């Protein structure tokens, strides 16, 4: 009689990563609209972007009555130089408790068990799991002892995971997981995985690249079966990441390498309908994806700067409409550039809530610029006529002329 494989129990408020094709954690490309769009197209779970523990500590949690989201915000640390100017509040993290319920994993950047627990505890009641980033190779992360730097201190990384399991996972009944990269040798990777699996985590994701490798370099899968076998022996779900193009390929790779799940990253960034199977129609045209994305971004009052960045990933760069969108300063202009006229009313309302100003040029000024530049520069009869009518005509400021668009408060 053979015994069934060991499995670390999945907490009642957590989620099992087995059999899942998920959205990878990506800075800028993992904000709320992108996550909701991935779920719409079939992602089983979504990871939020890496959020540094210290940036979460001290935030204020609010339920947004307009968007039905939960927002974690704080006053900008760059403010306060001019006491006459109100301090600006920055949104650190936003989630949708209804649409992301049971499917959102909060990824944390940390180098300390204490701050990791403090920050994770703030969001733990509203997510299905906490994932520690131990794979980011960027200097802003590694210089603080976070991300891939944790791979060089496996005991310290294990202490962070153990603290999260005992003080967050067990308290809020959610799973704790970790995302790593390959080490220099298979033996080193195996030893690391065994150590981490012994901390009580429910899942481990391996990015199939070493720390020095960049996304353009092909993923290395030679160690994947070994890692999956170690995780299976320890009862921990194993998720693969790196060069997975769509759901169909993800499922094929899961079977080939005996892993439990797969992450889509750059493929989903370029077109999140990559979560659709070929039976469901496969990739959607970019215009349909952009329309769906814009509607979601408007629904949740997404920061315009992030929306503009994401549109730059979704729209083919060689098209004229791409250049038009890159020049847009808000949702109204973007909807006009994309011919999304049915969203214009909502776009204007969101621009107003986000304090995005759009001052159209007065027709008379535009006409003068194009047809009467010499007279305008010299004064001539134009100046006389202007002075003679100055008492009856509204002030320029009342007509919207002369306001600097540079002073408009753009959400970024």
Short mmCIF file of C-alpha atoms in Angstrom, two decimals:
data_model
loop_
_atom_site.label_atom_id
_atom_site.label_comp_id
_atom_site.label_asym_id
_atom_site.label_seq_id
_atom_site.Cartn_x
_atom_site.Cartn_y
_atom_site.Cartn_z
CA UNK A 1 0.00 0.00 0.00
CA UNK A 2 1.54 3.30 -1.12
CA UNK A 3 1.20 6.39 1.01
CA UNK A 4 -0.20 9.59 -0.54
CA UNK A 5 2.25 12.46 -1.07
CA UNK A 6 2.66 14.81 1.84
CA UNK A 7 0.94 18.20 1.55
CA UNK A 8 1.32 21.27 3.71
CA UNK A 9 -2.29 22.09 4.71
CA UNK A 10 -3.87 25.00 2.87
CA UNK A 11 -5.37 27.45 5.41
CA UNK A 12 -9.11 28.08 5.19
CA UNK A 13 -8.66 31.65 3.86
CA UNK A 14 -5.74 30.69 1.64
CA UNK A 15 -5.53 29.14 -1.80
CA UNK A 16 -3.77 26.12 -3.28
CA UNK A 17 -1.41 27.05 -6.13
CA UNK A 18 -1.75 23.60 -7.68
CA UNK A 19 -3.28 23.52 -11.14
CA UNK A 20 -3.18 27.30 -11.45
CA UNK A 21 -2.00 29.59 -14.24
CA UNK A 22 -1.37 32.96 -12.65
CA UNK A 23 -0.31 36.55 -13.25
CA UNK A 24 3.26 37.21 -12.14
CA UNK A 25 4.16 40.10 -9.84
CA UNK A 26 5.24 43.03 -12.02
CA UNK A 27 6.00 46.60 -11.05
CA UNK A 28 3.60 48.97 -12.86
CA UNK A 29 2.09 46.12 -14.90
CA UNK A 30 0.61 44.50 -11.79
CA UNK A 31 -1.59 47.34 -10.57
CA UNK A 32 -5.29 46.81 -9.96
CA UNK A 33 -6.67 47.32 -13.52
CA UNK A 34 -4.12 44.89 -14.97
CA UNK A 35 -4.97 42.30 -12.32
CA UNK A 36 -8.71 42.63 -12.88
CA UNK A 37 -8.26 42.34 -16.65
CA UNK A 38 -6.13 39.21 -16.22
CA UNK A 39 -8.87 37.69 -14.05
CA UNK A 40 -11.47 38.62 -16.66
CA UNK A 41 -9.48 36.76 -19.31
CA UNK A 42 -9.01 33.63 -17.21
CA UNK A 43 -6.09 34.01 -14.78
CA UNK A 44 -6.66 31.72 -11.79
CA UNK A 45 -4.72 33.93 -9.38
CA UNK A 46 -3.02 37.33 -9.57
CA UNK A 47 0.09 38.56 -7.79
CA UNK A 48 0.23 42.27 -7.02
CA UNK A 49 3.42 44.25 -7.68
CA UNK A 50 6.20 43.96 -5.12
CA UNK A 51 5.41 46.37 -2.29
CA UNK A 52 8.18 47.27 0.14
CA UNK A 53 7.26 46.55 3.76
CA UNK A 54 8.41 49.94 5.05
CA UNK A 55 6.22 51.73 2.50
CA UNK A 56 3.15 49.93 3.86
CA UNK A 57 3.93 50.54 7.53
CA UNK A 58 2.24 53.76 8.60
CA UNK A 59 -0.35 53.81 5.81
CA UNK A 60 -3.99 54.64 6.38
CA UNK A 61 -6.54 52.10 5.18
CA UNK A 62 -9.72 53.48 3.66
CA UNK A 63 -12.68 52.04 1.80
CA UNK A 64 -13.11 54.13 -1.34
CA UNK A 65 -16.87 54.79 -1.76
CA UNK A 66 -16.47 55.69 -5.45
CA UNK A 67 -14.46 52.67 -6.60
CA UNK A 68 -15.43 50.12 -3.90
CA UNK A 69 -11.72 49.47 -3.40
CA UNK A 70 -9.59 49.31 -0.29
CA UNK A 71 -6.83 51.90 -0.49
CA UNK A 72 -3.66 52.07 1.58
CA UNK A 73 -2.26 55.58 1.40
CA UNK A 74 0.14 57.89 3.19
CA UNK A 75 1.20 61.52 3.05
CA UNK A 76 4.13 61.98 0.70
CA UNK A 77 7.45 62.28 2.51
CA UNK A 78 8.55 64.87 -0.08
CA UNK A 79 5.96 67.38 1.05
CA UNK A 80 6.02 69.95 3.80
CA UNK A 81 8.58 72.37 2.33
CA UNK A 82 5.92 74.97 1.60
CA UNK A 83 3.45 75.16 4.52
CA UNK A 84 0.90 76.97 2.33
CA UNK A 85 0.64 73.97 -0.01
CA UNK A 86 -1.42 71.02 1.26
CA UNK A 87 0.52 67.80 1.61
CA UNK A 88 -0.20 65.31 -1.15
CA UNK A 89 -1.39 61.84 -0.20
CA UNK A 90 0.09 58.94 -2.16
CA UNK A 91 -1.74 55.69 -2.78
CA UNK A 92 0.61 52.82 -1.89
CA UNK A 93 -1.63 49.82 -2.60
CA UNK A 94 -5.16 49.35 -3.90
CA UNK A 95 -7.17 46.14 -4.03
CA UNK A 96 -10.72 45.22 -4.91
CA UNK A 97 -12.15 43.11 -2.07
CA UNK A 98 -15.04 41.78 -4.14
CA UNK A 99 -13.49 41.13 -7.55
CA UNK A 100 -10.16 39.85 -6.19
CA UNK A 101 -11.56 37.89 -3.27
CA UNK A 102 -9.68 34.63 -2.79
CA UNK A 103 -7.49 35.27 -5.83
CA UNK A 104 -5.03 38.02 -4.85
CA UNK A 105 -1.53 37.33 -3.56
CA UNK A 106 0.27 40.25 -1.93
CA UNK A 107 3.97 40.23 -2.74
CA UNK A 108 6.20 41.90 -0.19
CA UNK A 109 9.72 43.22 -0.50
CA UNK A 110 11.51 42.85 2.81
CA UNK A 111 14.79 42.16 4.55
CA UNK A 112 13.48 41.85 8.10
CA UNK A 113 11.16 39.38 9.86
CA UNK A 114 9.84 42.19 12.08
CA UNK A 115 8.90 44.68 9.37
CA UNK A 116 7.66 41.89 7.10
CA UNK A 117 5.18 40.76 9.76
CA UNK A 118 4.10 44.32 10.55
CA UNK A 119 3.44 45.20 6.92
CA UNK A 120 1.85 41.88 5.94
CA UNK A 121 -0.55 42.06 8.88
CA UNK A 122 -2.07 45.23 7.44
CA UNK A 123 -3.23 43.58 4.23
CA UNK A 124 -3.59 39.95 5.40
CA UNK A 125 -7.36 40.16 6.10
CA UNK A 126 -8.03 41.01 2.45
CA UNK A 127 -5.73 38.68 0.49
CA UNK A 128 -5.39 34.93 -0.10
CA UNK A 129 -1.66 34.83 0.56
CA UNK A 130 1.58 36.69 1.25
CA UNK A 131 4.51 36.07 -1.08
CA UNK A 132 8.08 37.11 -0.29
CA UNK A 133 10.11 38.47 -3.19
CA UNK A 134 13.50 36.73 -3.06
CA UNK A 135 14.26 37.02 -6.76
CA UNK A 136 14.29 40.66 -7.90
CA UNK A 137 17.79 41.46 -9.23
CA UNK A 138 17.31 45.25 -9.46
CA UNK A 139 19.71 47.36 -7.38
CA UNK A 140 16.91 49.25 -5.62
CA UNK A 141 15.88 45.93 -4.11
CA UNK A 142 19.18 44.14 -3.59
CA UNK A 143 20.93 47.21 -2.15
CA UNK A 144 18.52 47.07 0.77
CA UNK A 145 19.11 43.37 1.35
CA UNK A 146 15.83 42.47 -0.34
CA UNK A 147 14.95 40.52 -3.47
CA UNK A 148 17.69 38.36 -4.91
CA UNK A 149 20.06 39.46 -2.13
CA UNK A 150 18.12 37.13 0.18
CA UNK A 151 19.30 34.16 -1.88
CA UNK A 152 22.79 34.76 -0.50
CA UNK A 153 21.53 34.58 3.10
CA UNK A 154 19.27 31.51 3.10
CA UNK A 155 19.07 31.29 6.90
CA UNK A 156 17.89 34.87 7.11
CA UNK A 157 15.36 34.30 4.31
CA UNK A 158 14.09 31.22 6.14
CA UNK A 159 13.68 33.28 9.33
CA UNK A 160 11.52 35.80 7.46
CA UNK A 161 9.30 33.04 6.07
CA UNK A 162 9.02 31.31 9.46
CA UNK A 163 7.98 34.57 11.11
CA UNK A 164 5.36 35.22 8.44
CA UNK A 165 3.98 31.69 8.76
CA UNK A 166 3.65 31.83 12.54
CA UNK A 167 2.64 35.48 13.00
CA UNK A 168 0.61 36.18 9.86
CA UNK A 169 -0.32 32.94 8.09
CA UNK A 170 -1.47 31.13 11.21
CA UNK A 171 -3.21 34.21 12.60
CA UNK A 172 -5.18 35.12 9.47
CA UNK A 173 -5.47 31.58 8.04
CA UNK A 174 -3.73 32.41 4.77
CA UNK A 175 -0.76 30.84 3.00
CA UNK A 176 2.80 32.16 2.90
CA UNK A 177 4.96 31.58 -0.18
CA UNK A 178 8.24 32.71 -1.70
CA UNK A 179 9.54 33.50 -5.19
CA UNK A 180 13.21 32.70 -5.89
CA UNK A 181 15.71 32.45 -8.74
CA UNK A 182 18.15 29.70 -9.61
CA UNK A 183 21.48 29.62 -7.81
CA UNK A 184 24.86 28.98 -9.40
CA UNK A 185 24.66 25.18 -9.20
CA UNK A 186 21.83 22.63 -8.95
CA UNK A 187 23.20 21.51 -5.58
CA UNK A 188 22.97 25.02 -4.16
CA UNK A 189 19.45 25.46 -5.53
CA UNK A 190 18.33 22.12 -4.06
CA UNK A 191 19.71 22.97 -0.63
CA UNK A 192 17.98 26.35 -0.69
CA UNK A 193 14.63 24.90 -1.74
CA UNK A 194 14.75 22.23 0.98
CA UNK A 195 15.51 24.85 3.62
CA UNK A 196 12.68 27.12 2.50
CA UNK A 197 10.17 24.30 2.23
CA UNK A 198 10.87 23.49 5.86
CA UNK A 199 9.53 26.85 7.08
CA UNK A 200 5.84 25.98 6.68
CA UNK A 201 5.23 27.77 3.37
CA UNK A 202 2.46 26.50 1.10
CA UNK A 203 4.02 27.51 -2.22
CA UNK A 204 7.34 28.21 -3.94
CA UNK A 205 7.77 29.90 -7.30
CA UNK A 206 11.04 29.57 -9.21
CA UNK A 207 12.01 32.08 -11.86
CA UNK A 208 14.08 29.94 -14.19
CA UNK A 209 16.94 32.41 -14.48
CA UNK A 210 19.92 33.19 -12.29
CA UNK A 211 20.28 36.59 -10.64
CA UNK A 212 22.63 38.09 -13.30
CA UNK A 213 20.34 37.03 -16.16
CA UNK A 214 17.95 39.47 -17.79
CA UNK A 215 14.51 38.85 -19.34
CA UNK A 216 15.91 38.81 -22.90
CA UNK A 217 18.02 35.77 -22.03
CA UNK A 218 16.28 32.45 -22.48
CA UNK A 219 14.95 30.81 -19.32
CA UNK A 220 16.88 27.79 -17.96
CA UNK A 221 14.69 24.80 -17.15
CA UNK A 222 17.34 22.17 -16.46
CA UNK A 223 16.78 22.33 -12.70
CA UNK A 224 13.01 22.56 -12.82
CA UNK A 225 12.18 18.87 -12.40
CA UNK A 226 14.54 18.60 -9.45
CA UNK A 227 12.97 21.62 -7.75
CA UNK A 228 9.49 20.25 -8.39
CA UNK A 229 10.48 16.88 -6.89
CA UNK A 230 11.86 18.53 -3.75
CA UNK A 231 8.74 20.63 -3.32
CA UNK A 232 6.51 17.60 -3.87
CA UNK A 233 8.42 15.59 -1.26
CA UNK A 234 8.00 18.47 1.23
CA UNK A 235 4.31 18.97 0.39
CA UNK A 236 4.80 22.44 -1.07
CA UNK A 237 3.23 23.58 -4.37
CA UNK A 238 5.82 24.46 -7.04
CA UNK A 239 5.10 27.17 -9.62
CA UNK A 240 7.35 27.88 -12.63
CA UNK A 241 8.07 31.31 -14.11
CA UNK A 242 10.05 32.37 -17.16
CA UNK A 243 9.18 32.51 -20.89
CA UNK A 244 5.67 31.10 -20.49
CA UNK A 245 3.70 32.51 -23.42
CA UNK A 246 0.07 31.55 -22.81
CA UNK A 247 -2.27 29.27 -20.88
CA UNK A 248 -2.01 26.38 -23.33
CA UNK A 249 1.78 26.40 -23.17
CA UNK A 250 1.65 26.76 -19.39
CA UNK A 251 -0.42 23.62 -19.04
CA UNK A 252 1.90 21.73 -21.38
CA UNK A 253 4.98 22.83 -19.42
CA UNK A 254 3.34 21.96 -16.11
CA UNK A 255 2.89 18.40 -17.35
CA UNK A 256 6.34 18.16 -18.94
CA UNK A 257 8.28 19.38 -15.90
CA UNK A 258 5.90 18.01 -13.24
CA UNK A 259 5.34 21.41 -11.66
CA UNK A 260 2.08 22.42 -10.03
CA UNK A 261 1.49 25.81 -11.64
CA UNK A 262 2.84 28.43 -14.01
CA UNK A 263 3.19 32.21 -14.11
CA UNK A 264 2.70 34.50 -17.09
CA UNK A 265 4.72 37.72 -16.99
CA UNK A 266 5.84 39.58 -20.13
CA UNK A 267 3.32 37.74 -22.31
CA UNK A 268 0.48 38.93 -20.07
CA UNK A 269 1.99 42.41 -19.93
CA UNK A 270 1.82 42.65 -23.74
CA UNK A 271 -1.61 41.03 -24.03
CA UNK A 272 -3.43 39.72 -20.94
CA UNK A 273 -5.81 37.70 -23.12
CA UNK A 274 -2.89 35.22 -23.20
CA UNK A 275 -4.75 33.61 -20.29
CA UNK A 276 -7.40 32.44 -22.78
CA UNK A 277 -7.03 28.98 -24.26
CA UNK A 278 -7.13 28.40 -28.00
CA UNK A 279 -10.53 26.76 -27.48
CA UNK A 280 -11.70 30.07 -26.04
CA UNK A 281 -10.33 31.93 -29.05
CA UNK A 282 -6.77 32.64 -27.94
CA UNK A 283 -5.35 36.16 -28.13
CA UNK A 284 -7.79 39.00 -28.65
CA UNK A 285 -7.03 41.95 -30.98
CA UNK A 286 -5.20 44.76 -29.20
CA UNK A 287 -8.08 47.20 -29.67
CA UNK A 288 -10.50 44.96 -27.80
CA UNK A 289 -7.99 44.47 -24.99
CA UNK A 290 -7.36 48.21 -24.74
CA UNK A 291 -11.08 48.93 -24.61
CA UNK A 292 -11.55 46.42 -21.80
CA UNK A 293 -8.54 47.80 -19.96
CA UNK A 294 -9.67 51.42 -20.24
CA UNK A 295 -13.12 50.60 -18.87
CA UNK A 296 -11.60 48.87 -15.83
CA UNK A 297 -9.04 51.64 -15.28
CA UNK A 298 -11.84 54.21 -15.30
CA UNK A 299 -13.98 52.12 -12.95
CA UNK A 300 -11.23 52.12 -10.30
CA UNK A 301 -9.90 55.67 -10.83
CA UNK A 302 -6.48 54.32 -11.70
CA UNK A 303 -3.57 56.76 -11.63
CA UNK A 304 -3.27 58.23 -15.10
CA UNK A 305 0.50 57.74 -15.16
CA UNK A 306 0.11 54.00 -14.65
CA UNK A 307 -2.71 53.77 -17.21
CA UNK A 308 -0.60 55.60 -19.79
CA UNK A 309 2.32 53.24 -19.14
CA UNK A 310 0.10 50.17 -19.53
CA UNK A 311 -1.44 51.45 -22.75
CA UNK A 312 2.10 51.77 -24.05
CA UNK A 313 2.55 48.05 -23.48
CA UNK A 314 -0.77 47.06 -25.04
CA UNK A 315 -0.76 49.22 -28.19
CA UNK A 316 1.64 48.23 -31.00
CA UNK A 317 4.43 50.81 -30.99
CA UNK A 318 4.55 51.31 -34.77
CA UNK A 319 0.98 52.58 -35.01
CA UNK A 320 0.10 56.27 -35.18
CA UNK A 321 -2.43 55.83 -32.38
CA UNK A 322 0.44 54.77 -30.12
CA UNK A 323 2.12 58.12 -30.68
CA UNK A 324 -1.17 59.92 -30.07
CA UNK A 325 -1.71 58.17 -26.75
CA UNK A 326 1.83 58.92 -25.59
CA UNK A 327 1.01 62.62 -25.95
CA UNK A 328 -2.22 62.40 -23.97
CA UNK A 329 -2.38 64.08 -20.57
CA UNK A 330 -5.49 62.39 -19.23
CA UNK A 331 -8.33 59.96 -19.75
CA UNK A 332 -10.48 62.26 -21.87
CA UNK A 333 -7.73 62.83 -24.42
CA UNK A 334 -6.89 59.13 -24.46
CA UNK A 335 -10.49 58.10 -25.10
CA UNK A 336 -10.67 60.57 -27.97
CA UNK A 337 -7.39 59.30 -29.43
CA UNK A 338 -8.62 55.70 -29.18
CA UNK A 339 -12.13 56.50 -30.51
CA UNK A 340 -13.67 55.25 -27.25
CA UNK A 341 -16.46 57.82 -27.42
CA UNK A 342 -18.81 55.75 -25.26
CA UNK A 343 -16.37 56.21 -22.36
CA UNK A 344 -15.96 59.98 -22.71
CA UNK A 345 -18.45 60.99 -20.01
CA UNK A 346 -16.85 58.62 -17.52
CA UNK A 347 -13.38 59.78 -18.59
CA UNK A 348 -14.26 63.42 -17.90
CA UNK A 349 -15.60 62.52 -14.47
CA UNK A 350 -12.44 60.55 -13.60
CA UNK A 351 -10.18 63.35 -14.86
CA UNK A 352 -12.03 65.74 -12.57
CA UNK A 353 -11.69 63.44 -9.55
CA UNK A 354 -7.99 62.99 -10.26
CA UNK A 355 -7.53 66.77 -10.76
CA UNK A 356 -6.41 66.29 -14.35
CA UNK A 357 -7.06 69.59 -16.14
CA UNK A 358 -7.64 69.94 -19.82
CA UNK A 359 -7.86 73.51 -21.08
CA UNK A 360 -8.85 73.60 -24.78
CA UNK A 361 -7.38 76.42 -26.85
CA UNK A 362 -9.91 79.14 -27.69
CA UNK A 363 -10.79 79.09 -31.38
CA UNK A 364 -9.96 82.77 -31.86
CA UNK A 365 -6.49 82.31 -30.44
CA UNK A 366 -5.90 79.30 -32.63
CA UNK A 367 -7.03 81.24 -35.69
CA UNK A 368 -4.77 84.18 -34.84
CA UNK A 369 -1.78 81.89 -34.45
CA UNK A 370 -2.27 80.34 -37.86
CA UNK A 371 -3.36 83.37 -39.92
CA UNK A 372 -2.24 86.59 -38.30
CA UNK A 373 1.08 86.00 -36.55
CA UNK A 374 2.70 89.22 -37.87
CA UNK A 375 -0.16 91.45 -36.78
CA UNK A 376 -0.32 89.69 -33.45
CA UNK A 377 3.38 90.27 -32.83
CA UNK A 378 3.33 93.93 -33.96
CA UNK A 379 0.10 94.89 -32.20
CA UNK A 380 -1.42 96.95 -35.05
CA UNK A 381 -5.18 97.17 -35.33
CA UNK A 382 -5.47 93.88 -33.40
CA UNK A 383 -4.18 95.59 -30.26
CA UNK A 384 -6.48 98.61 -30.76
CA UNK A 385 -9.54 96.44 -31.27
CA UNK A 386 -8.67 94.33 -28.26
CA UNK A 387 -8.34 97.39 -26.01
CA UNK A 388 -11.60 98.89 -27.28
CA UNK A 389 -13.53 95.76 -26.41
CA UNK A 390 -11.78 94.90 -23.18
CA UNK A 391 -14.61 96.27 -21.03
CA UNK A 392 -17.30 94.15 -22.66
CA UNK A 393 -15.40 90.93 -23.24
CA UNK A 394 -14.86 88.43 -20.38
CA UNK A 395 -11.42 88.31 -18.82
CA UNK A 396 -8.98 85.88 -20.36
CA UNK A 397 -8.94 83.81 -17.19
CA UNK A 398 -12.72 83.45 -17.38
CA UNK A 399 -12.41 82.20 -20.94
CA UNK A 400 -9.75 79.62 -19.98
CA UNK A 401 -6.88 81.37 -21.74
CA UNK A 402 -3.52 81.82 -20.11
CA UNK A 403 -3.73 79.01 -17.62
CA UNK A 404 -0.59 76.94 -17.61
CA UNK A 405 -1.21 73.28 -18.25
CA UNK A 406 2.04 72.65 -16.45
CA UNK A 407 0.30 73.54 -13.17
CA UNK A 408 -2.41 70.97 -13.66
CA UNK A 409 -2.24 68.27 -11.01
CA UNK A 410 -1.55 65.10 -12.92
CA UNK A 411 -2.04 61.76 -11.19
CA UNK A 412 1.06 59.64 -11.70
#
